[in-house]
CSV table of C-alpha atoms in Angstrom, one decimal:
chain,number,residue,atom,x,y,z
A,169,MET,CA,132.6,110.1,151.1
A,170,SER,CA,130.7,109.9,147.4
A,171,ALA,CA,132.8,106.8,146.4
A,172,ALA,CA,131.1,104.9,149.1
A,173,PHE,CA,127.8,106.5,148.5
A,174,ARG,CA,124.8,103.7,147.5
A,175,ILE,CA,121.2,105.0,146.6
A,176,SER,CA,118.9,103.3,149.2
A,177,PRO,CA,115.2,102.2,148.1
A,178,ALA,CA,113.9,104.9,150.1
A,179,LEU,CA,116.1,107.3,148.4
A,180,TRP,CA,114.8,106.2,145.0
A,181,ASP,CA,111.2,106.5,146.1
A,182,LYS,CA,112.1,110.1,146.7
A,183,ILE,CA,114.1,110.8,143.8
A,184,HIS,CA,111.0,109.0,141.6
A,185,HIS,CA,108.5,111.6,143.8
A,186,PHE,CA,110.6,114.6,143.1
A,187,ALA,CA,111.2,113.4,139.3
A,188,SER,CA,107.4,113.8,139.0
A,189,PHE,CA,107.2,117.4,139.2
A,190,PRO,CA,108.4,120.0,136.4
A,191,GLN,CA,111.2,122.2,137.0
A,192,THR,CA,110.6,126.0,137.1
A,193,GLY,CA,112.7,128.1,134.9
A,194,VAL,CA,114.1,132.0,135.7
A,195,SER,CA,115.3,134.5,133.1
A,196,LEU,CA,118.5,136.7,133.5
A,197,GLN,CA,116.3,139.6,134.0
A,198,GLN,CA,114.2,138.1,136.9
A,199,MET,CA,117.5,137.1,138.6
A,200,VAL,CA,118.3,140.6,138.4
A,201,LEU,CA,115.4,142.1,139.8
A,202,PHE,CA,115.3,139.8,142.6
A,203,GLY,CA,119.1,139.9,143.8
A,204,GLN,CA,119.6,144.4,143.3
A,205,HIS,CA,119.1,145.0,147.0
A,206,PRO,CA,118.9,141.5,149.1
A,207,SER,CA,118.0,141.5,152.7
A,208,GLN,CA,118.5,138.3,155.2
A,209,GLY,CA,114.8,138.0,154.2
A,210,THR,CA,114.9,137.7,150.5
A,211,LEU,CA,117.8,135.5,150.8
A,212,LEU,CA,115.7,133.1,152.9
A,213,LYS,CA,113.3,133.3,150.3
A,214,ALA,CA,115.8,132.3,148.0
A,215,SER,CA,117.2,129.4,149.9
A,216,GLN,CA,113.4,128.1,150.4
A,217,PHE,CA,113.1,128.3,146.5
A,218,LEU,CA,116.3,126.5,145.7
A,219,ALA,CA,115.8,124.1,148.6
A,220,GLU,CA,112.6,123.3,146.6
A,221,GLU,CA,113.8,123.6,143.0
A,222,LEU,CA,117.3,122.1,143.0
A,223,PRO,CA,115.8,118.5,144.2
A,224,VAL,CA,113.3,118.4,141.5
A,225,ARG,CA,116.5,119.2,139.2
A,226,LEU,CA,118.9,116.6,140.4
A,227,ALA,CA,116.1,114.2,140.6
A,228,HIS,CA,115.3,114.3,136.9
A,229,ARG,CA,118.8,114.0,136.1
A,230,VAL,CA,119.6,110.8,138.6
A,231,LYS,CA,116.2,109.4,136.8
A,232,GLU,CA,117.8,109.9,133.2
A,233,LEU,CA,121.1,108.6,134.4
A,234,ASP,CA,119.7,105.4,135.6
A,235,GLU,CA,117.8,105.0,132.3
A,236,LEU,CA,120.1,105.8,129.4
A,237,PRO,CA,119.9,103.6,126.4
A,238,HIS,CA,122.3,101.0,125.1
A,239,ASN,CA,123.9,100.0,128.4
A,240,LEU,CA,125.2,103.8,129.0
A,241,SER,CA,124.3,103.6,132.6
A,242,ASP,CA,126.4,100.7,133.7
A,243,MET,CA,129.6,102.7,132.6
A,244,PRO,CA,131.6,103.2,135.9
A,245,SER,CA,131.9,106.6,135.3
A,246,ILE,CA,128.1,107.4,134.8
A,247,ARG,CA,127.4,105.6,137.9
A,248,LYS,CA,130.0,107.9,139.8
A,249,VAL,CA,128.2,110.6,138.4
A,250,LYS,CA,124.7,109.5,139.4
A,251,ASN,CA,125.7,108.9,143.0
A,252,TRP,CA,127.2,112.5,142.9
A,253,TYR,CA,123.5,113.4,142.1
A,254,ALA,CA,121.8,111.4,144.4
A,255,GLN,CA,124.1,112.4,147.2
A,256,SER,CA,123.3,116.1,146.5
A,257,PHE,CA,119.6,115.3,146.1
A,258,GLU,CA,119.8,113.7,149.6
A,259,GLU,CA,121.6,116.4,151.3
A,260,LEU,CA,119.2,119.2,150.1
A,261,ILE,CA,116.0,117.1,151.0
A,262,ASN,CA,117.3,116.5,154.5
A,263,PHE,CA,118.6,119.7,155.1
A,264,PRO,CA,116.5,121.2,158.3
A,265,PRO,CA,114.2,124.2,157.6
A,266,VAL,CA,114.6,127.3,159.6
A,267,GLN,CA,112.1,127.8,162.5
A,268,LEU,CA,110.5,131.1,162.8
A,269,PRO,CA,107.5,132.6,164.7
A,270,GLN,CA,104.1,132.9,163.1
A,271,HIS,CA,104.3,136.5,162.5
A,272,LEU,CA,107.6,136.1,160.8
A,273,ARG,CA,106.4,133.3,158.6
A,274,GLN,CA,103.4,135.6,157.4
A,275,GLN,CA,105.7,138.7,156.8
A,276,LEU,CA,108.0,136.1,154.8
A,277,SER,CA,104.6,135.1,152.5
A,278,SER,CA,103.4,138.8,152.1
A,279,THR,CA,104.6,140.6,149.0
A,280,GLY,CA,104.6,144.6,148.5
A,281,LYS,CA,102.3,146.2,145.9
A,282,ASP,CA,105.6,147.9,144.7
A,283,ILE,CA,107.5,144.7,143.8
A,284,PHE,CA,106.8,143.4,140.3
A,285,LEU,CA,108.5,140.3,138.8
A,286,PRO,CA,108.0,140.9,134.9
A,287,ASP,CA,107.0,137.5,132.8
A,288,SER,CA,109.6,135.7,131.3
A,289,THR,CA,109.2,134.5,127.8
A,290,PRO,CA,109.7,131.0,126.5
A,291,ASN,CA,113.1,130.1,125.5
A,292,PRO,CA,113.6,129.4,121.7
A,293,SER,CA,116.1,126.7,122.3
A,294,LEU,CA,114.0,124.2,124.4
A,295,ALA,CA,112.5,122.7,121.1
A,296,ALA,CA,115.9,122.2,120.0
A,297,LEU,CA,116.6,120.2,123.4
A,298,GLN,CA,113.3,118.1,123.2
A,299,ASP,CA,113.5,114.2,123.0
A,300,HIS,CA,109.8,113.8,121.7
A,301,ASP,CA,110.1,109.8,123.0
A,302,HIS,CA,110.8,111.2,126.4
A,303,PRO,CA,107.5,111.4,128.4
A,304,LEU,CA,108.4,114.8,129.8
A,305,PHE,CA,108.5,116.6,126.3
A,306,ASN,CA,105.6,114.1,124.6
A,307,LEU,CA,102.7,115.7,126.6
A,308,SER,CA,99.9,114.8,123.8
A,309,ARG,CA,100.3,111.6,124.5
A,310,LEU,CA,99.6,111.9,128.3
A,311,LYS,CA,96.2,112.2,129.7
A,312,GLY,CA,95.3,115.4,132.0
A,313,ASN,CA,94.1,115.4,135.5
A,314,ALA,CA,93.2,117.7,138.2
A,315,ASN,CA,96.6,117.7,139.4
A,316,GLY,CA,99.1,118.0,136.3
A,317,ILE,CA,99.3,116.3,132.9
A,318,GLY,CA,99.7,112.6,133.3
A,319,ASN,CA,102.3,111.9,135.6
A,320,VAL,CA,103.9,115.2,135.2
A,321,LYS,CA,102.5,117.4,138.5
A,322,LEU,CA,102.1,120.8,138.0
A,323,ARG,CA,103.6,123.6,139.9
A,324,VAL,CA,102.9,127.4,140.5
A,325,PRO,CA,104.8,129.3,137.6
A,326,LEU,CA,107.5,131.7,138.9
A,327,GLU,CA,105.7,135.0,137.7
A,328,ARG,CA,102.6,133.7,140.0
A,329,SER,CA,104.9,132.8,143.0
A,330,THR,CA,105.2,135.2,145.9
A,331,ARG,CA,108.0,132.7,147.1
A,332,TYR,CA,110.9,135.2,145.5
A,333,TYR,CA,110.1,138.0,147.3
A,334,ALA,CA,109.7,139.0,151.1
A,335,LYS,CA,108.2,142.3,152.0
A,336,SER,CA,111.4,142.3,154.5
A,337,SER,CA,112.9,145.8,154.5
A,338,SER,CA,111.8,147.0,157.4
A,339,ILE,CA,112.1,143.6,159.6
A,340,ASP,CA,114.7,142.9,162.3
A,341,TRP,CA,115.4,139.3,161.1
A,342,PRO,CA,116.7,136.9,164.4
A,343,PRO,CA,119.8,135.3,164.2
A,344,SER,CA,118.5,132.2,163.3
A,345,VAL,CA,117.7,133.2,159.5
A,346,LEU,CA,121.1,134.7,159.3
A,347,ASP,CA,122.6,131.3,160.4
A,348,TYR,CA,120.1,129.4,158.2
A,349,ASN,CA,121.3,131.2,155.0
A,350,ALA,CA,125.1,131.0,156.0
A,351,ARG,CA,124.8,127.0,156.6
A,352,PHE,CA,122.5,126.5,153.5
A,353,THR,CA,125.1,128.6,151.3
A,354,ARG,CA,128.1,126.3,152.6
A,355,MET,CA,126.1,123.2,151.6
A,356,LEU,CA,125.9,124.9,148.1
A,357,GLU,CA,129.3,125.2,147.8
A,358,ALA,CA,130.3,121.7,149.0
A,359,ILE,CA,127.6,120.4,146.2
A,360,LYS,CA,129.1,122.8,143.5
A,361,ARG,CA,132.7,121.6,144.7
A,362,ARG,CA,131.7,117.8,144.6
A,363,HIS,CA,130.1,118.3,141.0
A,364,ASP,CA,133.0,120.3,139.3
A,365,PRO,CA,134.5,117.4,137.1
A,366,THR,CA,131.1,116.3,135.9
A,367,VAL,CA,131.7,117.1,132.4
A,368,THR,CA,135.1,115.4,132.3
A,369,THR,CA,133.7,112.5,134.0
A,370,VAL,CA,130.6,112.2,131.7
A,371,ALA,CA,132.9,112.4,128.9
A,372,GLN,CA,135.0,109.6,130.5
A,373,GLY,CA,131.6,107.5,130.5
A,374,VAL,CA,131.1,107.8,127.1
A,375,LEU,CA,134.5,106.9,126.0
A,376,GLU,CA,134.0,103.8,128.3
A,377,TRP,CA,130.9,102.8,126.4
A,378,LYS,CA,132.4,103.6,122.9
A,379,ARG,CA,135.5,101.3,123.9
A,380,SER,CA,133.2,98.8,125.2
A,381,GLN,CA,130.7,98.7,121.9
A,382,ASN,CA,133.5,99.1,119.9
A,383,ALA,CA,131.6,102.3,118.5
A,384,LYS,CA,133.3,105.0,116.4
A,385,ASN,CA,130.7,107.8,117.0
A,386,ILE,CA,127.6,108.4,119.3
A,387,GLY,CA,123.8,107.9,118.2
A,388,LEU,CA,121.4,110.5,118.2
A,389,ASP,CA,119.8,109.3,121.4
A,390,ILE,CA,122.9,109.6,123.6
A,391,GLN,CA,123.5,113.1,121.7
A,392,ALA,CA,120.2,114.3,122.7
A,393,TRP,CA,120.7,113.0,126.3
A,394,LEU,CA,124.2,114.9,126.4
A,395,ASP,CA,122.5,118.3,125.1
A,396,ARG,CA,119.6,117.9,127.8
A,397,PHE,CA,122.0,116.8,131.0
A,398,TYR,CA,124.8,119.8,130.0
A,399,MET,CA,122.1,122.2,129.6
A,400,SER,CA,120.4,121.3,133.0
A,401,ARG,CA,123.9,121.4,134.5
A,402,ILE,CA,124.7,124.9,133.3
A,403,GLY,CA,121.4,125.9,135.0
A,404,ILE,CA,122.0,124.3,138.5
A,405,ARG,CA,125.6,125.6,138.4
A,406,PHE,CA,124.4,129.1,137.8
A,407,LEU,CA,121.4,129.1,140.6
A,408,ILE,CA,123.7,127.8,142.9
A,409,GLY,CA,126.6,130.3,141.8
A,410,GLN,CA,124.2,133.3,142.0
A,411,HIS,CA,123.1,132.2,145.2
A,412,VAL,CA,126.6,131.8,146.8
A,413,ALA,CA,127.7,135.2,145.2
A,414,LEU,CA,124.7,137.2,146.7
A,415,ASN,CA,125.4,135.5,150.0
A,416,THR,CA,129.1,136.0,150.3
A,417,GLN,CA,129.9,138.8,147.7
A,418,GLN,CA,130.3,142.5,148.9
A,419,PRO,CA,127.9,144.6,147.0
A,420,HIS,CA,129.1,146.0,143.7
A,421,LYS,CA,127.1,148.6,141.5
A,422,ASP,CA,127.8,146.8,138.3
A,423,TYR,CA,127.0,143.1,139.7
A,424,VAL,CA,123.9,141.1,141.1
A,425,GLY,CA,125.5,138.1,142.2
A,426,ILE,CA,127.6,136.4,139.1
A,427,ILE,CA,125.1,138.6,136.6
A,428,CYS,CA,127.0,141.9,135.5
A,429,THR,CA,124.3,144.3,134.7
A,430,LYS,CA,126.7,146.6,132.7
A,431,ALA,CA,128.8,143.6,130.9
A,432,ASN,CA,131.2,145.1,128.4
A,433,VAL,CA,131.2,143.0,125.5
A,434,HIS,CA,134.5,144.7,123.9
A,435,ASP,CA,136.4,144.1,127.2
A,436,ILE,CA,135.0,140.8,127.5
A,437,VAL,CA,135.9,139.9,124.0
A,438,GLN,CA,139.4,141.4,123.9
A,439,GLU,CA,140.1,139.4,127.1
A,440,ALA,CA,139.1,136.0,125.5
A,441,ILE,CA,141.3,136.9,122.2
A,442,GLU,CA,144.4,137.5,124.6
A,443,ASN,CA,143.5,134.4,126.4
A,444,ALA,CA,143.0,132.0,123.2
A,445,ARG,CA,146.2,133.7,121.6
A,446,PHE,CA,148.2,132.6,124.8
A,447,VAL,CA,147.2,129.2,124.8
A,448,CYS,CA,147.6,129.1,120.9
A,449,GLU,CA,151.3,130.4,120.9
A,450,GLU,CA,152.1,128.1,124.2
A,451,HIS,CA,150.9,124.9,122.3
A,452,TYR,CA,152.6,125.4,119.0
A,453,ALA,CA,155.7,127.2,121.0
A,454,MET,CA,155.0,130.1,118.7
A,455,PHE,CA,156.5,133.7,119.1
A,456,LYS,CA,153.6,135.4,117.8
A,457,GLY,CA,150.1,133.8,116.8
A,458,PRO,CA,147.7,134.6,114.3
A,459,PRO,CA,146.3,138.1,114.7
A,460,VAL,CA,142.9,139.0,115.7
A,461,GLN,CA,141.0,142.1,114.7
A,462,LEU,CA,138.1,143.3,117.1
A,463,ILE,CA,135.6,145.5,115.5
A,464,CYS,CA,133.4,146.3,118.3
A,465,PRO,CA,131.6,149.7,119.7
A,466,PRO,CA,133.7,150.4,123.1
A,467,ASN,CA,130.5,150.9,125.4
A,468,LEU,CA,128.3,148.4,124.2
A,469,ILE,CA,127.0,147.3,127.6
A,470,PHE,CA,124.0,144.8,128.6
A,471,PRO,CA,122.9,142.3,131.5
A,472,TYR,CA,125.1,139.0,131.1
A,473,VAL,CA,127.2,136.5,132.9
A,474,PRO,CA,130.5,137.6,131.9
A,475,GLY,CA,132.0,133.9,132.4
A,476,HIS,CA,129.6,132.6,130.0
A,477,LEU,CA,130.4,135.0,126.9
A,478,SER,CA,134.2,134.6,128.0
A,479,HIS,CA,133.9,130.9,127.5
A,480,ILE,CA,132.0,130.8,124.4
A,481,CYS,CA,134.5,133.5,122.7
A,482,PHE,CA,137.7,131.8,124.1
A,483,GLU,CA,136.7,128.3,122.5
A,484,LEU,CA,135.6,129.7,119.1
A,485,LEU,CA,138.6,131.9,118.9
A,486,LYS,CA,140.7,129.1,119.9
A,487,ASN,CA,139.0,126.8,116.9
A,488,SER,CA,140.1,129.5,114.5
A,489,LEU,CA,143.4,130.1,115.6
A,490,ARG,CA,144.2,126.6,115.5
A,491,ALA,CA,142.5,126.2,111.9
A,492,VAL,CA,144.7,129.4,110.8
A,493,VAL,CA,148.0,127.8,111.9
A,494,ASP,CA,147.2,124.3,110.6
A,495,ARG,CA,146.6,125.5,107.3
A,496,PHE,CA,149.4,128.2,107.2
A,497,GLY,CA,152.2,126.2,109.3
A,498,HIS,CA,153.9,127.1,112.5
A,499,ASP,CA,156.6,129.2,110.7
A,500,ALA,CA,154.0,131.2,108.5
A,501,GLN,CA,154.9,134.5,110.0
A,502,ASP,CA,158.8,134.3,109.1
A,503,GLU,CA,157.6,134.2,105.5
A,504,LYS,CA,154.1,135.5,105.1
A,505,PRO,CA,151.8,137.0,107.8
A,506,TYR,CA,148.9,135.0,108.7
A,507,PRO,CA,145.6,136.2,107.6
A,508,PRO,CA,143.8,137.9,110.2
A,509,ILE,CA,141.0,136.5,112.2
A,510,LYS,CA,138.0,139.0,112.4
A,511,VAL,CA,135.7,139.6,115.4
A,512,ILE,CA,132.8,142.0,114.6
A,513,VAL,CA,130.0,142.8,117.4
A,514,VAL,CA,126.6,144.5,116.1
A,515,GLU,CA,124.0,145.5,118.6
A,516,GLY,CA,120.5,144.8,117.1
A,517,LYS,CA,117.0,145.4,118.6
A,518,GLU,CA,116.8,141.9,120.0
A,519,ASP,CA,120.0,140.5,119.9
A,520,ILE,CA,123.7,141.3,120.4
A,521,THR,CA,125.7,139.4,117.4
A,522,ILE,CA,129.3,138.5,117.6
A,523,LYS,CA,130.7,137.1,113.8
A,524,ILE,CA,134.2,135.5,114.1
A,525,THR,CA,135.5,135.0,110.6
A,526,ASP,CA,138.7,132.9,109.9
A,527,GLU,CA,140.6,131.9,106.7
A,528,GLY,CA,141.4,128.5,108.4
A,529,GLY,CA,140.1,126.4,105.3
A,530,GLY,CA,136.8,125.9,106.4
A,531,ILE,CA,134.9,122.5,107.2
A,532,PRO,CA,133.6,120.1,104.2
A,533,ARG,CA,130.0,120.2,104.3
A,534,SER,CA,129.5,116.6,104.9
A,535,ALA,CA,131.3,117.0,108.2
A,536,ILE,CA,129.0,120.0,109.2
A,537,PRO,CA,126.5,117.8,111.1
A,538,LEU,CA,129.2,116.1,113.0
A,539,ILE,CA,131.0,119.5,114.3
A,540,TRP,CA,128.0,119.5,117.1
A,541,THR,CA,128.5,116.0,118.2
A,542,TYR,CA,129.9,115.2,121.3
A,543,MET,CA,133.5,113.6,121.1
A,544,TYR,CA,133.9,114.6,117.5
A,545,THR,CA,137.3,116.0,117.1
A,546,THR,CA,140.2,115.5,114.5
A,547,MET,CA,142.5,115.1,117.3
A,548,THR,CA,143.6,111.4,117.7
A,549,GLY,CA,144.1,109.2,120.7
A,550,GLN,CA,141.4,110.4,122.9
A,551,SER,CA,141.9,109.4,126.5
A,552,ILE,CA,141.2,111.3,129.9
A,553,ASP,CA,143.3,111.3,132.9
A,554,GLN,CA,141.4,109.5,135.8
A,555,ASP,CA,142.6,112.6,137.9
A,556,PHE,CA,141.7,115.1,135.5
A,557,GLN,CA,139.4,117.5,137.6
A,558,ALA,CA,139.6,120.6,135.3
A,559,SER,CA,136.1,122.3,135.2
A,560,ASP,CA,134.0,123.9,132.1
A,561,PHE,CA,136.1,126.7,131.9
A,562,GLN,CA,139.6,125.1,131.7
A,563,ALA,CA,140.4,124.0,127.9
A,564,PRO,CA,143.4,123.0,126.2
A,565,MET,CA,144.1,124.0,122.8
A,566,ALA,CA,142.3,121.1,121.3
A,567,GLY,CA,140.4,118.7,123.4
A,568,PHE,CA,137.5,115.9,123.4
A,569,GLY,CA,134.9,117.7,121.1
A,570,TYR,CA,133.2,119.3,123.7
A,571,GLY,CA,134.1,123.1,122.7
A,572,LEU,CA,131.6,123.6,120.2
A,573,PRO,CA,128.6,122.0,121.3
A,574,LEU,CA,129.0,123.1,125.1
A,575,SER,CA,129.8,126.8,123.5
A,576,ARG,CA,126.0,126.4,121.7
A,577,LEU,CA,124.3,125.5,125.1
A,578,TYR,CA,126.0,128.4,127.2
A,579,ALA,CA,124.6,130.7,124.3
A,580,ARG,CA,121.3,128.9,124.0
A,581,TYR,CA,120.6,128.9,128.2
A,582,PHE,CA,119.6,132.6,127.9
A,583,GLY,CA,118.0,132.8,124.6
A,584,GLY,CA,120.7,133.1,122.5
A,585,ASP,CA,122.2,130.7,119.9
A,586,LEU,CA,125.4,129.7,117.7
A,587,ARG,CA,125.2,129.3,114.2
A,588,LEU,CA,128.2,128.1,111.9
A,589,ILE,CA,128.5,128.9,108.1
A,590,SER,CA,131.7,127.2,106.6
A,591,MET,CA,133.1,127.8,102.9
A,592,GLU,CA,135.5,125.1,102.1
A,593,GLY,CA,138.9,125.7,101.0
A,594,TYR,CA,138.9,129.4,102.5
A,595,GLY,CA,137.5,129.7,106.2
A,596,THR,CA,134.5,129.7,108.5
A,597,ASP,CA,131.8,132.4,109.9
A,598,VAL,CA,130.7,131.5,113.3
A,599,TYR,CA,127.6,134.0,114.8
A,600,ILE,CA,126.9,134.1,118.4
A,601,HIS,CA,123.4,135.4,119.1
A,602,LEU,CA,123.0,136.9,122.8
A,603,ASN,CA,119.7,138.0,123.8
A,604,ARG,CA,119.8,141.6,124.8
A,605,LEU,CA,116.6,141.8,126.1
A,606,SER,CA,117.4,139.1,129.1
A,607,SER,CA,113.8,137.9,129.2
A,608,SER,CA,114.0,134.4,127.7
A,609,ARG,CA,113.4,131.9,130.8
A,610,GLU,CA,115.9,128.9,131.3
A,611,PRO,CA,115.3,125.7,128.5
A,612,LEU,CA,114.7,123.2,131.2
A,613,PRO,CA,114.9,119.6,129.4
């Protein structure tokens, strides 16, 4: 049980060793090309990559969770999350490797000439996540050596590595490979379930810290750490979710794992509109909430993870609906119709941009920086039920000040962004920028 889990000195040594390696980012485009026609050989290569990559990512997070400023590491909920990450790390590094004969190992390490993995491009969001006081980001202060930069050891970049592909279409893989892939996938599913309540548990930890310090707001250093931590969480869950889907789901012509190669923006946004209006009407006990107008080409498609886009749009629409209802009153539809919220979607050469416009009264200019701060909310009486196990995609009408900052991280994960412009006294415009080229690698803090 994770509640009784303790990090031994030997495990700490391994965590520090793995945390000395940098993380390897992948792009959406690369994941699509890899997973289009997976065989047991390519799935084995993917398992081997995750068995190497995930412990590195988890080790970075365990080390950070143990070194947080202002005694935040001592909060019970933060210690609980640290133990979850350490337990998952231990399970991954202790998972027994598959035993293969020599000729199959050679086949597994060979790459066909017809296989091409395009270069990924640096994610423009990485600079915003960098903490220049953290050694992983302040490389200019570190002395180089033959094996890396300072204490950061270098690994082979994705584009020059053959570990993702196996020239395996004609190979009859033994049952041990199928068994290994199935067991590894079951372990990843268990790890993913263990970490389901991480967002709310960390939020509880920050609340515990605020109460212990009698602090009204969190500092910039904790804000920067939360950005890095949650962005890393998005990446870890994406890699695990993609691998589990490739191993367990039936092939679909429009899907590669959890990535939809032909994600229809109109349909995803329309569903988010309906869900947000339903939550609004339930929350305010209204017969009919403010109208939402969608202006979007009906056949606009591009490769994306529908769950990410749906989550972003749902959170932003929920904010707009709440602002309009709060400004004009719960019974405005009986006297004068609510002004409509407009959602406009446009396709450019680099980005697909979604603009959400409301007349909810806007935000004071002095409060604009605060809206990106975790735990900032206009709701009173913040508390989280100890048994609350909601995941990222389950949200009430108004929560704990996580909607906007988390939505921005989801947008930035694949090279997009989220921007807000407010006109106090009138309303707010929010712009969601999505990288339609899908070539940006993950921003790994």
